[in-house]
PDB file of C-alpha atoms in Angstrom:
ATOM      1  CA  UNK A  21      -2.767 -20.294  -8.636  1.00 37.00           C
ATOM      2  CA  UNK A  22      -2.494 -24.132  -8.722  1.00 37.00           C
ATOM      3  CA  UNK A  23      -4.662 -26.779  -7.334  1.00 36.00           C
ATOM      4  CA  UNK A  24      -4.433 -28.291  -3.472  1.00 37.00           C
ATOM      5  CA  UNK A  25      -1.507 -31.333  -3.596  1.00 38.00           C
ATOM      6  CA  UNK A  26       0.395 -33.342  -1.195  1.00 34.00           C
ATOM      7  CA  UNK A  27       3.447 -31.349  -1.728  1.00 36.00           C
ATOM      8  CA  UNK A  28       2.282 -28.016   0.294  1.00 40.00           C
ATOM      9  CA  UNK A  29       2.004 -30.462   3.397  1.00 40.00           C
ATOM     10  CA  UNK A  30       5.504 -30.844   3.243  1.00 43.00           C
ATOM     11  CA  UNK A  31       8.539 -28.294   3.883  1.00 45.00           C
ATOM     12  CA  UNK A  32      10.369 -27.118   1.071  1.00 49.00           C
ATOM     13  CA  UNK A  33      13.973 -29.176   0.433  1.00 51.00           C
ATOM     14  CA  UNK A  34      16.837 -26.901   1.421  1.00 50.00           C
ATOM     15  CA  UNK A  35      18.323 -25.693  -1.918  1.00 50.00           C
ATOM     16  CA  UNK A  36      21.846 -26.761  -2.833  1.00 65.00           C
ATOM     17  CA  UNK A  37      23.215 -23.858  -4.123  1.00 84.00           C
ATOM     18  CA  UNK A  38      22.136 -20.191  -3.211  1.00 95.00           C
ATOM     19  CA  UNK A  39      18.502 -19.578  -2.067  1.00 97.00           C
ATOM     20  CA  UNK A  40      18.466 -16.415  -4.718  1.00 97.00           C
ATOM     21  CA  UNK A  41      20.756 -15.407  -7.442  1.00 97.00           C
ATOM     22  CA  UNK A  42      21.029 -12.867  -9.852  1.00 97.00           C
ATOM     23  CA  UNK A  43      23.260 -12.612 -12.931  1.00 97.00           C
ATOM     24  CA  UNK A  44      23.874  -9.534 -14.915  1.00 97.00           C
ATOM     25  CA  UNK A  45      20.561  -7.718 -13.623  1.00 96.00           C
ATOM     26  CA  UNK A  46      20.088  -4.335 -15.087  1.00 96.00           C
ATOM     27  CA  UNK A  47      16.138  -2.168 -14.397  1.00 95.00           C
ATOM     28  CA  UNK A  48      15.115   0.993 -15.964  1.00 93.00           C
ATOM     29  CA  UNK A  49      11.789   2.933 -15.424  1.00 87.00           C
ATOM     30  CA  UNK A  50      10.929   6.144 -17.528  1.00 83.00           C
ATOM     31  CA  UNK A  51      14.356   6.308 -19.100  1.00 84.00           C
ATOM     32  CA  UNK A  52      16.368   6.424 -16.052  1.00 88.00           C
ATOM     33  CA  UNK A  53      18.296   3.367 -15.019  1.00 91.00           C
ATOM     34  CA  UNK A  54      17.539   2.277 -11.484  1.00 93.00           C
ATOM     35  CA  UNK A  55      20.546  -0.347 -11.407  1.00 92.00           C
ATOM     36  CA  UNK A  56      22.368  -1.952 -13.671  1.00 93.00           C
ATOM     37  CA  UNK A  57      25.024  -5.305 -14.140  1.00 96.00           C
ATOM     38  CA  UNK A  58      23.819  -6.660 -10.519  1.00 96.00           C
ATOM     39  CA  UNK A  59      25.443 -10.024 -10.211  1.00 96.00           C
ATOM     40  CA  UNK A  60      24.159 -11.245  -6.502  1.00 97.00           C
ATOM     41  CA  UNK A  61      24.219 -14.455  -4.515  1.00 97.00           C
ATOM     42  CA  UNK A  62      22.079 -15.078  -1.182  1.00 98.00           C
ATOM     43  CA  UNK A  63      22.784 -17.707   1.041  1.00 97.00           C
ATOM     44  CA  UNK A  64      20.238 -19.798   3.259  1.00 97.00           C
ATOM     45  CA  UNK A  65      19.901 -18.558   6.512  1.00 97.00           C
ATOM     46  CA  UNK A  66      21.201 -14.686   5.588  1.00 98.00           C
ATOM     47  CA  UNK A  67      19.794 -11.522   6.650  1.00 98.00           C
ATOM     48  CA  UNK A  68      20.453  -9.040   3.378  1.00 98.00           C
ATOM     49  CA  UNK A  69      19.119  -5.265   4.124  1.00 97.00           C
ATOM     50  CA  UNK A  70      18.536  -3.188   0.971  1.00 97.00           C
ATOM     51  CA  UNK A  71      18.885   0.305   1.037  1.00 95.00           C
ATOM     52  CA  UNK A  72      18.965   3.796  -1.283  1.00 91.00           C
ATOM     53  CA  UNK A  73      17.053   6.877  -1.132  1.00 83.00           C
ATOM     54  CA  UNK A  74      13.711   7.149  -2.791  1.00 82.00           C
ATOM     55  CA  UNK A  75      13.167   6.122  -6.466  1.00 85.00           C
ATOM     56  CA  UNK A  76      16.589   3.811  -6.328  1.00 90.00           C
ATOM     57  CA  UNK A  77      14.562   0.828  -7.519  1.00 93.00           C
ATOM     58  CA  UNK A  78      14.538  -1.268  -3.875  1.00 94.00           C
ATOM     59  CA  UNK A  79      11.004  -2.938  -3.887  1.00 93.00           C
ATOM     60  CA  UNK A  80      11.397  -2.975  -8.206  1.00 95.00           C
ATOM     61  CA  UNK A  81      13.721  -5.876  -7.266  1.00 96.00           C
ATOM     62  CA  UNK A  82      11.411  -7.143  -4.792  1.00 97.00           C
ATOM     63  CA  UNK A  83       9.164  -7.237  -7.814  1.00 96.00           C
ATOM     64  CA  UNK A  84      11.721  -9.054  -9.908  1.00 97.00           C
ATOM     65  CA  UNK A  85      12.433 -11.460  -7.093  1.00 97.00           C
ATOM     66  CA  UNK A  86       8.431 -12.078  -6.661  1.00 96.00           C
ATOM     67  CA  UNK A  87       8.126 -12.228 -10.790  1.00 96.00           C
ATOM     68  CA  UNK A  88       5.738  -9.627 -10.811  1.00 95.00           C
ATOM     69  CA  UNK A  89       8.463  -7.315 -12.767  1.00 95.00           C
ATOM     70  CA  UNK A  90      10.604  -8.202 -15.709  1.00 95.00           C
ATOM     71  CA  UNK A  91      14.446  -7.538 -15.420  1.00 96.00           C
ATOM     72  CA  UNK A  92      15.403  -5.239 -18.561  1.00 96.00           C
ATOM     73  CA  UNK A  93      18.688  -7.584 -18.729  1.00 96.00           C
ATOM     74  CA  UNK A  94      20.408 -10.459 -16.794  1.00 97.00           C
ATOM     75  CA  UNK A  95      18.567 -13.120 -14.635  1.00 97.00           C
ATOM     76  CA  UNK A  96      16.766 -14.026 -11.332  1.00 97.00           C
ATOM     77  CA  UNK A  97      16.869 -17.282 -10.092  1.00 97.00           C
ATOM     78  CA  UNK A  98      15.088 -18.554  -6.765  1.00 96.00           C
ATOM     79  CA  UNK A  99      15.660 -21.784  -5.422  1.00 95.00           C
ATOM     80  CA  UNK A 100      17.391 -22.778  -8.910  1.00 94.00           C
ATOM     81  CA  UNK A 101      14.891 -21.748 -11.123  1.00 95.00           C
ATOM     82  CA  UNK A 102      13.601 -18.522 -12.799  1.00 96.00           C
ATOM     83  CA  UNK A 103      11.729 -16.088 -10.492  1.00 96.00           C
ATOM     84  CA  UNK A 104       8.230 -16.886 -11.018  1.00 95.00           C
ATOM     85  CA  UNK A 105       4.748 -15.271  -9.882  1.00 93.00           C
ATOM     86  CA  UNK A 106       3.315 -17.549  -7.076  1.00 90.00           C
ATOM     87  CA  UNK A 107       5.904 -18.930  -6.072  1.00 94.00           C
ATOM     88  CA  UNK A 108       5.515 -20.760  -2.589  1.00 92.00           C
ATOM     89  CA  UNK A 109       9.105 -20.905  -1.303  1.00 95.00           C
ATOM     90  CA  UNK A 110       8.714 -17.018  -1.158  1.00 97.00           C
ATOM     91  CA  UNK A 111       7.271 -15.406   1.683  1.00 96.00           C
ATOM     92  CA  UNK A 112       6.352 -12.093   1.056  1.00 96.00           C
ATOM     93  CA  UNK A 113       5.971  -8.928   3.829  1.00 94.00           C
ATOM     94  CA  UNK A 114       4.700  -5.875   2.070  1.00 89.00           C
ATOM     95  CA  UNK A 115       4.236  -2.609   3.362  1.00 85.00           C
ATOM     96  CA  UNK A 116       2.552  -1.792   6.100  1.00 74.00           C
ATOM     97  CA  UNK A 117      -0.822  -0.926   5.409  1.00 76.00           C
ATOM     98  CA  UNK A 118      -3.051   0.057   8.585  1.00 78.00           C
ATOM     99  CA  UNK A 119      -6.559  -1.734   8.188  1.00 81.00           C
ATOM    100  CA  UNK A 120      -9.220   1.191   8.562  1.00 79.00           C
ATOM    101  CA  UNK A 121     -11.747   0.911  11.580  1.00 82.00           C
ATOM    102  CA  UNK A 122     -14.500  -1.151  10.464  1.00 81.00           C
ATOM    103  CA  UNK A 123     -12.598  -4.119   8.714  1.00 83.00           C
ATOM    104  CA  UNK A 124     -14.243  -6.849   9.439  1.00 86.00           C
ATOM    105  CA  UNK A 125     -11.564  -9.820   8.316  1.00 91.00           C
ATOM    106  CA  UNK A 126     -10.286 -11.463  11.597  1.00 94.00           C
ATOM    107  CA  UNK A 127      -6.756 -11.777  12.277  1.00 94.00           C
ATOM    108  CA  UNK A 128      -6.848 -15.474  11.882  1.00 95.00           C
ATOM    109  CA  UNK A 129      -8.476 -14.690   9.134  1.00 93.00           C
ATOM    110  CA  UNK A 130      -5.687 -13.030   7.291  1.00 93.00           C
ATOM    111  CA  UNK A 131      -3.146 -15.988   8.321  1.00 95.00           C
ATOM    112  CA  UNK A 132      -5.866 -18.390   7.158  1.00 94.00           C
ATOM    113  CA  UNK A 133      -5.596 -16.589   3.604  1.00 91.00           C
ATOM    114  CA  UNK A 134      -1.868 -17.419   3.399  1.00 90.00           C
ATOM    115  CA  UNK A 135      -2.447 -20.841   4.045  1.00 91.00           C
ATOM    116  CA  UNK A 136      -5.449 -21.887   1.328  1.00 84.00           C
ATOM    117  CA  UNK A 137      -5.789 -18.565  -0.222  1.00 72.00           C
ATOM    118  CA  UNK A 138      -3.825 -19.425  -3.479  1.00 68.00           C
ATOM    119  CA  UNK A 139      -5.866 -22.693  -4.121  1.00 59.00           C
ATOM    120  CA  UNK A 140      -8.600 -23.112  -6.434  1.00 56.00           C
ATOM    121  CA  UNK A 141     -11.990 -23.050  -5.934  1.00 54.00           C
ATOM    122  CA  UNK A 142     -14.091 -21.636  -2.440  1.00 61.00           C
ATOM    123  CA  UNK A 143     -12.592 -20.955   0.353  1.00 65.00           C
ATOM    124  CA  UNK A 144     -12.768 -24.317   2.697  1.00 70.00           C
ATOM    125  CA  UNK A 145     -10.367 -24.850   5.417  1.00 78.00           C
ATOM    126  CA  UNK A 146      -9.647 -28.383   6.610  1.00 87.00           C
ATOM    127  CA  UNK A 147      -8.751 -28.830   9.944  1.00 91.00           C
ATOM    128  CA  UNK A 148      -4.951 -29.530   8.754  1.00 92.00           C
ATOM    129  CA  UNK A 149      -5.297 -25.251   7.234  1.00 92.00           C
ATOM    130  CA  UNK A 150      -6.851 -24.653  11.192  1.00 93.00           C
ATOM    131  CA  UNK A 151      -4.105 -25.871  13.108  1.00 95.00           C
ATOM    132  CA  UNK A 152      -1.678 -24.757  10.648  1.00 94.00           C
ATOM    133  CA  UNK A 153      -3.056 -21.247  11.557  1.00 95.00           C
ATOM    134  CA  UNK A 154      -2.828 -21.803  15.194  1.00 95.00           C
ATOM    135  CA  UNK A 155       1.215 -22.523  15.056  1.00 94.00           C
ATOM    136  CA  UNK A 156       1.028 -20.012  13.048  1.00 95.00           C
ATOM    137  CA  UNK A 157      -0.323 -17.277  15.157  1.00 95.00           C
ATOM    138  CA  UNK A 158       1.363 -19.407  18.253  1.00 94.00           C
ATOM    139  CA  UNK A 159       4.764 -18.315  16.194  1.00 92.00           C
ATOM    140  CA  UNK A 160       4.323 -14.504  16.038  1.00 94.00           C
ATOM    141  CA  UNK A 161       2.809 -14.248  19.864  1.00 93.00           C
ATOM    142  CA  UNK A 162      -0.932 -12.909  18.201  1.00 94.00           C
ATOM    143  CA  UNK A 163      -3.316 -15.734  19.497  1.00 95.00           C
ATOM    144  CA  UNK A 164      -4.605 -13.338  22.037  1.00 96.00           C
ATOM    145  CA  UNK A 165      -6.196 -11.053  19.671  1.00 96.00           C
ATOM    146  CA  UNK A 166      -6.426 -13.635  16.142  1.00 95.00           C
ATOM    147  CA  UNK A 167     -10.188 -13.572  16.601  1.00 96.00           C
ATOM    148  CA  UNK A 168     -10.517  -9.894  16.817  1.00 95.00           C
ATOM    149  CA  UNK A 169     -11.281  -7.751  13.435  1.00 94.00           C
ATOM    150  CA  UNK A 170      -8.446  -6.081  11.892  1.00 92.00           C
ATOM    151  CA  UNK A 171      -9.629  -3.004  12.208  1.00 91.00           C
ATOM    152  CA  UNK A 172      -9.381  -2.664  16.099  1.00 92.00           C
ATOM    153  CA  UNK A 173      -6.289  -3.446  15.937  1.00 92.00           C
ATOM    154  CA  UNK A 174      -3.070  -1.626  16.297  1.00 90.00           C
ATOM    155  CA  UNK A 175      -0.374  -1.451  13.692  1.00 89.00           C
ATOM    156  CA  UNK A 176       1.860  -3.844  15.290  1.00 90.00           C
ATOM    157  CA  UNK A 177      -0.119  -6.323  16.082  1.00 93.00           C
ATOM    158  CA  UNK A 178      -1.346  -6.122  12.292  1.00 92.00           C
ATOM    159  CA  UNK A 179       2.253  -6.437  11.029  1.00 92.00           C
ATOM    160  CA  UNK A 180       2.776  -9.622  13.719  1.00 93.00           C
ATOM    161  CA  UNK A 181      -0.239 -11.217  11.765  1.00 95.00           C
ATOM    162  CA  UNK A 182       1.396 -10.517   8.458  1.00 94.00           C
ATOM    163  CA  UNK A 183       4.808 -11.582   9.323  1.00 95.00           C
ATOM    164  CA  UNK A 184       2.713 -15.130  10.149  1.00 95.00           C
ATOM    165  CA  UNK A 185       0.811 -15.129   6.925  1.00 95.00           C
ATOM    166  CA  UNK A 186       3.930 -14.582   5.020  1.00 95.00           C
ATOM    167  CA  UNK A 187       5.250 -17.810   6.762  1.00 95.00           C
ATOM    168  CA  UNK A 188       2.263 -20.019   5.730  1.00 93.00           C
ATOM    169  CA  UNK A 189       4.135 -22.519   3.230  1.00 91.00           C
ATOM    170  CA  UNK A 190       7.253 -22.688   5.042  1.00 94.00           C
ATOM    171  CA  UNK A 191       9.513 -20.545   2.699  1.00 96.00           C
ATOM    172  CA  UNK A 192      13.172 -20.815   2.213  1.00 97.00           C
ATOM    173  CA  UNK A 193      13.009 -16.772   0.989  1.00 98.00           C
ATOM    174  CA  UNK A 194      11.175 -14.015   3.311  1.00 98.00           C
ATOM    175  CA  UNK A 195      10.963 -10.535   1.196  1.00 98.00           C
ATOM    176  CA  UNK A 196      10.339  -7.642   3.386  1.00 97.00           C
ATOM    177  CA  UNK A 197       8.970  -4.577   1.768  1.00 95.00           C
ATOM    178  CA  UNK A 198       9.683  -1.402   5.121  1.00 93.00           C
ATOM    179  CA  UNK A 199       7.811  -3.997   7.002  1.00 93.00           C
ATOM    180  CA  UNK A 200       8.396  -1.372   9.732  1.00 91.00           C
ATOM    181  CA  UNK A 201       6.838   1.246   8.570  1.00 87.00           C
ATOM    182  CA  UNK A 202       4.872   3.434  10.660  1.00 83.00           C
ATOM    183  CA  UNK A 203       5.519   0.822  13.551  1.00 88.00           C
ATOM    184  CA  UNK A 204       7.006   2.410  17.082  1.00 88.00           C
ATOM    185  CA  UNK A 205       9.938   1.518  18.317  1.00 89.00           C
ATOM    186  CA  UNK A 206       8.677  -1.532  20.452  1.00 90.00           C
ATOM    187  CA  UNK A 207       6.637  -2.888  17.839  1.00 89.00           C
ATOM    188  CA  UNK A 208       9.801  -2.311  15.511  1.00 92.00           C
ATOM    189  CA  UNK A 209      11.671  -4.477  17.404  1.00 92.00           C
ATOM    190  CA  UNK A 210       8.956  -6.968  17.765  1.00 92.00           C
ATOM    191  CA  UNK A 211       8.748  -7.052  14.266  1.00 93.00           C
ATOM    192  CA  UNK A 212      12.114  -7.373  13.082  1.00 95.00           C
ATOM    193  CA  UNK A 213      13.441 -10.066  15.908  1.00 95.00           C
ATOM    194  CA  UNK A 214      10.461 -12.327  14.816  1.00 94.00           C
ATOM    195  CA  UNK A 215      11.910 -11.924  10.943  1.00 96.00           C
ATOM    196  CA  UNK A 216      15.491 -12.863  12.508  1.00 96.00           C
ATOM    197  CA  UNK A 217      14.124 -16.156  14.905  1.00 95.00           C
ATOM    198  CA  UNK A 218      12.904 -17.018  11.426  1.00 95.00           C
ATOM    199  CA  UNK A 219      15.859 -16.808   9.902  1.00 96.00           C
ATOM    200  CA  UNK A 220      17.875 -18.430  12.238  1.00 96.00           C
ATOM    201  CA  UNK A 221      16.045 -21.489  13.890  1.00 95.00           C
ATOM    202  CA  UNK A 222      14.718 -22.302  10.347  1.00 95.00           C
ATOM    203  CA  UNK A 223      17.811 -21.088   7.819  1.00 96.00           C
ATOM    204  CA  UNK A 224      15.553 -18.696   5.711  1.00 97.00           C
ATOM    205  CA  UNK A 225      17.020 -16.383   3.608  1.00 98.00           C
ATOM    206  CA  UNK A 226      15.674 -12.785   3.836  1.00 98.00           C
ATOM    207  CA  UNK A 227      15.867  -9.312   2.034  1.00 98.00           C
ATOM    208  CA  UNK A 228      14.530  -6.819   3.797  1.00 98.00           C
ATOM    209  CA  UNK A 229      13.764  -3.004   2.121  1.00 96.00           C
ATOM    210  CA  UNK A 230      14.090  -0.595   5.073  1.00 93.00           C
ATOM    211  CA  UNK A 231      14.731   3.288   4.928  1.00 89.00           C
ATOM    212  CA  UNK A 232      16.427   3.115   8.481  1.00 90.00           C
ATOM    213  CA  UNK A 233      18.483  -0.163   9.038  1.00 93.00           C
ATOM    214  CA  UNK A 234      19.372   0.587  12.802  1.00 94.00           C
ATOM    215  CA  UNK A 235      16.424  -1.919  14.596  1.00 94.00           C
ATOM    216  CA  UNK A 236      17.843  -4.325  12.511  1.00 95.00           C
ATOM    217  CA  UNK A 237      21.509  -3.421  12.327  1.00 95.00           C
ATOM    218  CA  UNK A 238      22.848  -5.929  14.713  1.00 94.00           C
ATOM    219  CA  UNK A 239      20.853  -9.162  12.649  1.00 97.00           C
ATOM    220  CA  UNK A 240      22.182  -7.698   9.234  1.00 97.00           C
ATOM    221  CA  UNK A 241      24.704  -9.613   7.143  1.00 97.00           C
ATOM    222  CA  UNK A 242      25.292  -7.768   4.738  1.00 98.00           C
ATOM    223  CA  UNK A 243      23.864  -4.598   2.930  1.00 97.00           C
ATOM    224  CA  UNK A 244      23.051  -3.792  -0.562  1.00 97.00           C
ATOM    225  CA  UNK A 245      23.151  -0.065  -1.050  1.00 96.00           C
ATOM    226  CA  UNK A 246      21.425   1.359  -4.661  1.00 94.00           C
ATOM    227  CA  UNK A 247      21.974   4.589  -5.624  1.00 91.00           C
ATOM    228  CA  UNK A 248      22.441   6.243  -8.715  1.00 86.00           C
ATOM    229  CA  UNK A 249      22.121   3.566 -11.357  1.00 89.00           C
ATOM    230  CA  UNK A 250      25.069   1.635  -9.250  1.00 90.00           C
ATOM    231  CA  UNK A 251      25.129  -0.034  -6.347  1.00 95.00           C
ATOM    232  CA  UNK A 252      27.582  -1.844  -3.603  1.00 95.00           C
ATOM    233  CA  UNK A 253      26.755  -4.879  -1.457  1.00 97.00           C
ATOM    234  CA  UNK A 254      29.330  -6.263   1.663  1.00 97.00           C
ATOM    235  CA  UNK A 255      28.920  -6.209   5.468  1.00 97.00           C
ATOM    236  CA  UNK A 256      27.117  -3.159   7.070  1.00 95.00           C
ATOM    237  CA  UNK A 257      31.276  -1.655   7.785  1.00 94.00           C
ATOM    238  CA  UNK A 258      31.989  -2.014   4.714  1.00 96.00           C
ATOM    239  CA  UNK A 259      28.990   0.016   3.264  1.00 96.00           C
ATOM    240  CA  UNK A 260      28.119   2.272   5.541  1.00 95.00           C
ATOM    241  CA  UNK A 261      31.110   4.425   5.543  1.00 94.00           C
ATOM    242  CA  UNK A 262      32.342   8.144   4.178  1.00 95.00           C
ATOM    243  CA  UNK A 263      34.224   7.418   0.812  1.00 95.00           C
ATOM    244  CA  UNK A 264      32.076   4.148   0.062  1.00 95.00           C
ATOM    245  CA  UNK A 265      28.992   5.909  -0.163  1.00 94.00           C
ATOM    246  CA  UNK A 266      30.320   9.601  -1.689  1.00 93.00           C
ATOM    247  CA  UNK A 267      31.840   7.150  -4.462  1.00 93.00           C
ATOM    248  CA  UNK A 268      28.310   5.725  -5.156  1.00 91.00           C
ATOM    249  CA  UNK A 269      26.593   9.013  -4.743  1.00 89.00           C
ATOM    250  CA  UNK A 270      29.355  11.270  -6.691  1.00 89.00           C
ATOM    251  CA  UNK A 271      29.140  13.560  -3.944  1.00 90.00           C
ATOM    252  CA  UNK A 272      30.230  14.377  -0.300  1.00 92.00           C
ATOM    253  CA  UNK A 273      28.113  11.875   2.338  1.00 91.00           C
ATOM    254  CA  UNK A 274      28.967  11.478   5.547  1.00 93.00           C
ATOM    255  CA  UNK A 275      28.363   8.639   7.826  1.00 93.00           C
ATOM    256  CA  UNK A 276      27.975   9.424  12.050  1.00 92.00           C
ATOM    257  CA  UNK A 277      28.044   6.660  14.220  1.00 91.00           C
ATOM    258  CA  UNK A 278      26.469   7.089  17.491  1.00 88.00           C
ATOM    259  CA  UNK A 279      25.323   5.574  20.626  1.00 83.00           C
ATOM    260  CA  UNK A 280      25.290   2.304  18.618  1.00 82.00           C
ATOM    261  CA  UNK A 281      23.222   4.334  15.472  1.00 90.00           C
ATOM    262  CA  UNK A 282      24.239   5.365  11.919  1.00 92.00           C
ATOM    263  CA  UNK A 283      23.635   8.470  10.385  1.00 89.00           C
ATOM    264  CA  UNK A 284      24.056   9.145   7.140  1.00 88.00           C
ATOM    265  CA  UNK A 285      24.480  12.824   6.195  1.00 87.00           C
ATOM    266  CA  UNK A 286      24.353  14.493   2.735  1.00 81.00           C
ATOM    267  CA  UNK A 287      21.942  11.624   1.027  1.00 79.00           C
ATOM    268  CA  UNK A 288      20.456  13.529  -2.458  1.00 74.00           C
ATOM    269  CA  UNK A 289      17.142  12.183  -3.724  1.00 64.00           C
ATOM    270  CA  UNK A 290      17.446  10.330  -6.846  1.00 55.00           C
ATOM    271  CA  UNK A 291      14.553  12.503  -8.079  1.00 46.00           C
ATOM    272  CA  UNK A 292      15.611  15.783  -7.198  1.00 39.00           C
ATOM    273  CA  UNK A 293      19.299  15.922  -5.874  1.00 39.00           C
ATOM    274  CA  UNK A 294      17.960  17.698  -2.536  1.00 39.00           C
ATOM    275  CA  UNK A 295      20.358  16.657  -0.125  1.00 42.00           C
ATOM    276  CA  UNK A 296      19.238  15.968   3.098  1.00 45.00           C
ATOM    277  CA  UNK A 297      19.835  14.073   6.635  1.00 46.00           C
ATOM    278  CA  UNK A 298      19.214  10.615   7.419  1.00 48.00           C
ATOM    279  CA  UNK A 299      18.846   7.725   9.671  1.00 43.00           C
ATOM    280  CA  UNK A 300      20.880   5.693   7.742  1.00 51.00           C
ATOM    281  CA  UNK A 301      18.944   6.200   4.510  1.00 41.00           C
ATOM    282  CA  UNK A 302      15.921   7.238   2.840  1.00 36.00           C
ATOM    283  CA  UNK A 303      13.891   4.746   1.184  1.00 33.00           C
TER     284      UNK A 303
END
């Protein structure tokens, strides 16, 4: 944490060259290699989705990016300068968590802790931190409900309040950790069009971890798919098709488009080679 100055009044200066890069990035955990020799630029303003079955190391490089987790080789640079823990040009989405019945922390509450929770010192908000959280939950749609406890709250509404407390300092990154997770289809689309709106009226980068990239297929850039200990990264046809992602997998996967979805069909776990059939992709 670092003390209260000036310069979190003020919106971060659009970077010059990419918003994240990463150079030769290679991750292991318990003697398997998750990915390795990851060279990746990612330019303001673009929607990257990251996906690969379970245990291909996608929220590890969230953790990189948020420099909570060290890279076992290469580099990670955000804004022009090594990834860092605390970093306020990063917004950060993670999983959904559903707040049990009972919590007592008001939605404004949790927006309010995105806004003066890193500072040092007790909790005071100034009426600058009030009306901050006001645009704030203005942004998202959730001032009907900001003074209600999180706990009677549904799980869509709760992810609306964390997409706004992720957006507290004015980032130039958004990470999204399945910010849609256990979300309907309504509130999935909710969700992800207030990431893109983001992205778009105020040129934020994002990287968003998903298991299913359809509600967010048609905002998508460009895909990096992990799998294996290798990976591939280019436009969602480019990826997402037969021999691309047999190549990556070393065995037969199929990709079905249809009405306007992608299904991807023979995905093995990385844990346990089961193959199965997917919306797109496991997580």
């Amino acid at each position: 944490m670092t003390p209260e100055n000036s310069a979190e009044q003020t919106s971060p200066v659009p970077p010059l060259g990419p918003v994240l890069s990463v150079r030769g990035g290679s991750l292991g955990f318990g003697g398997r290699t998750l990915w390795r020799d990851l060279d990746l630029d990612i330019a303001a303003g673009e929607f990257l989705a990251v996906l690969g079955a379970n245990g291909s190391g996608k929220s590890s490089l969230l953790r990189v990016m948020l420099g909570q987790q060290r890279l076992d080789a290469g580099e990670v640079l955000v804004n022009g300068h090594p990834a860092r823990r605390g970093d306020r040009t990063i917004g950060y989405i993670p999983q959904q968590k559903i707040a049990p019945p009972g919590t007592p922390l008001r939605g404004r509450d949790l927006v309010m802790l995105g806004v003066n929770g890193h500072r040092w010192g007790p909790p005071v908000s100034t009426r600058a931190d009030r009306e901050r959280v006001d645009a704030l939950l203005s942004a998202v749609g959730a001032q009907s409900y900001a003074d209600q406890p999180l706990g009677t709250l549904s799980g869509g509404e709760q992810q609306r309040l964390r997409v706004a407390q992720s957006l507290a300092a004015d980032p130039t990154l958004l990470l999204c950790d399945e910010p849609l997770m256990s979300l309907d289809l309504q509130h999935q689309r909710g969700v992800s069009e207030l990431i893109d709106r983001r992205r778009r009226e105020h040129d934020t980068a994002v990287v968003f971890v998903t298991h299913d990239v359809n509600p967010v297929l048609d905002m998508v850039d460009r895909v990096l798919y992990l799998a294996h200990g290798r990976f591939t990264v280019g436009t969602p046809d480019e990826v997402l098709r037969d021999e691309v992602l047999s190549g990556l997998y070393g065995t037969n996967v199929e990709v079905i488009r249809t009405r306007g979805r992608v299904v991807v069909v023979g995905v093995p776990d990385e844990h346990h080679h089961v193959h199965r059939t997917d919306e797109v992709v496991s997580s």
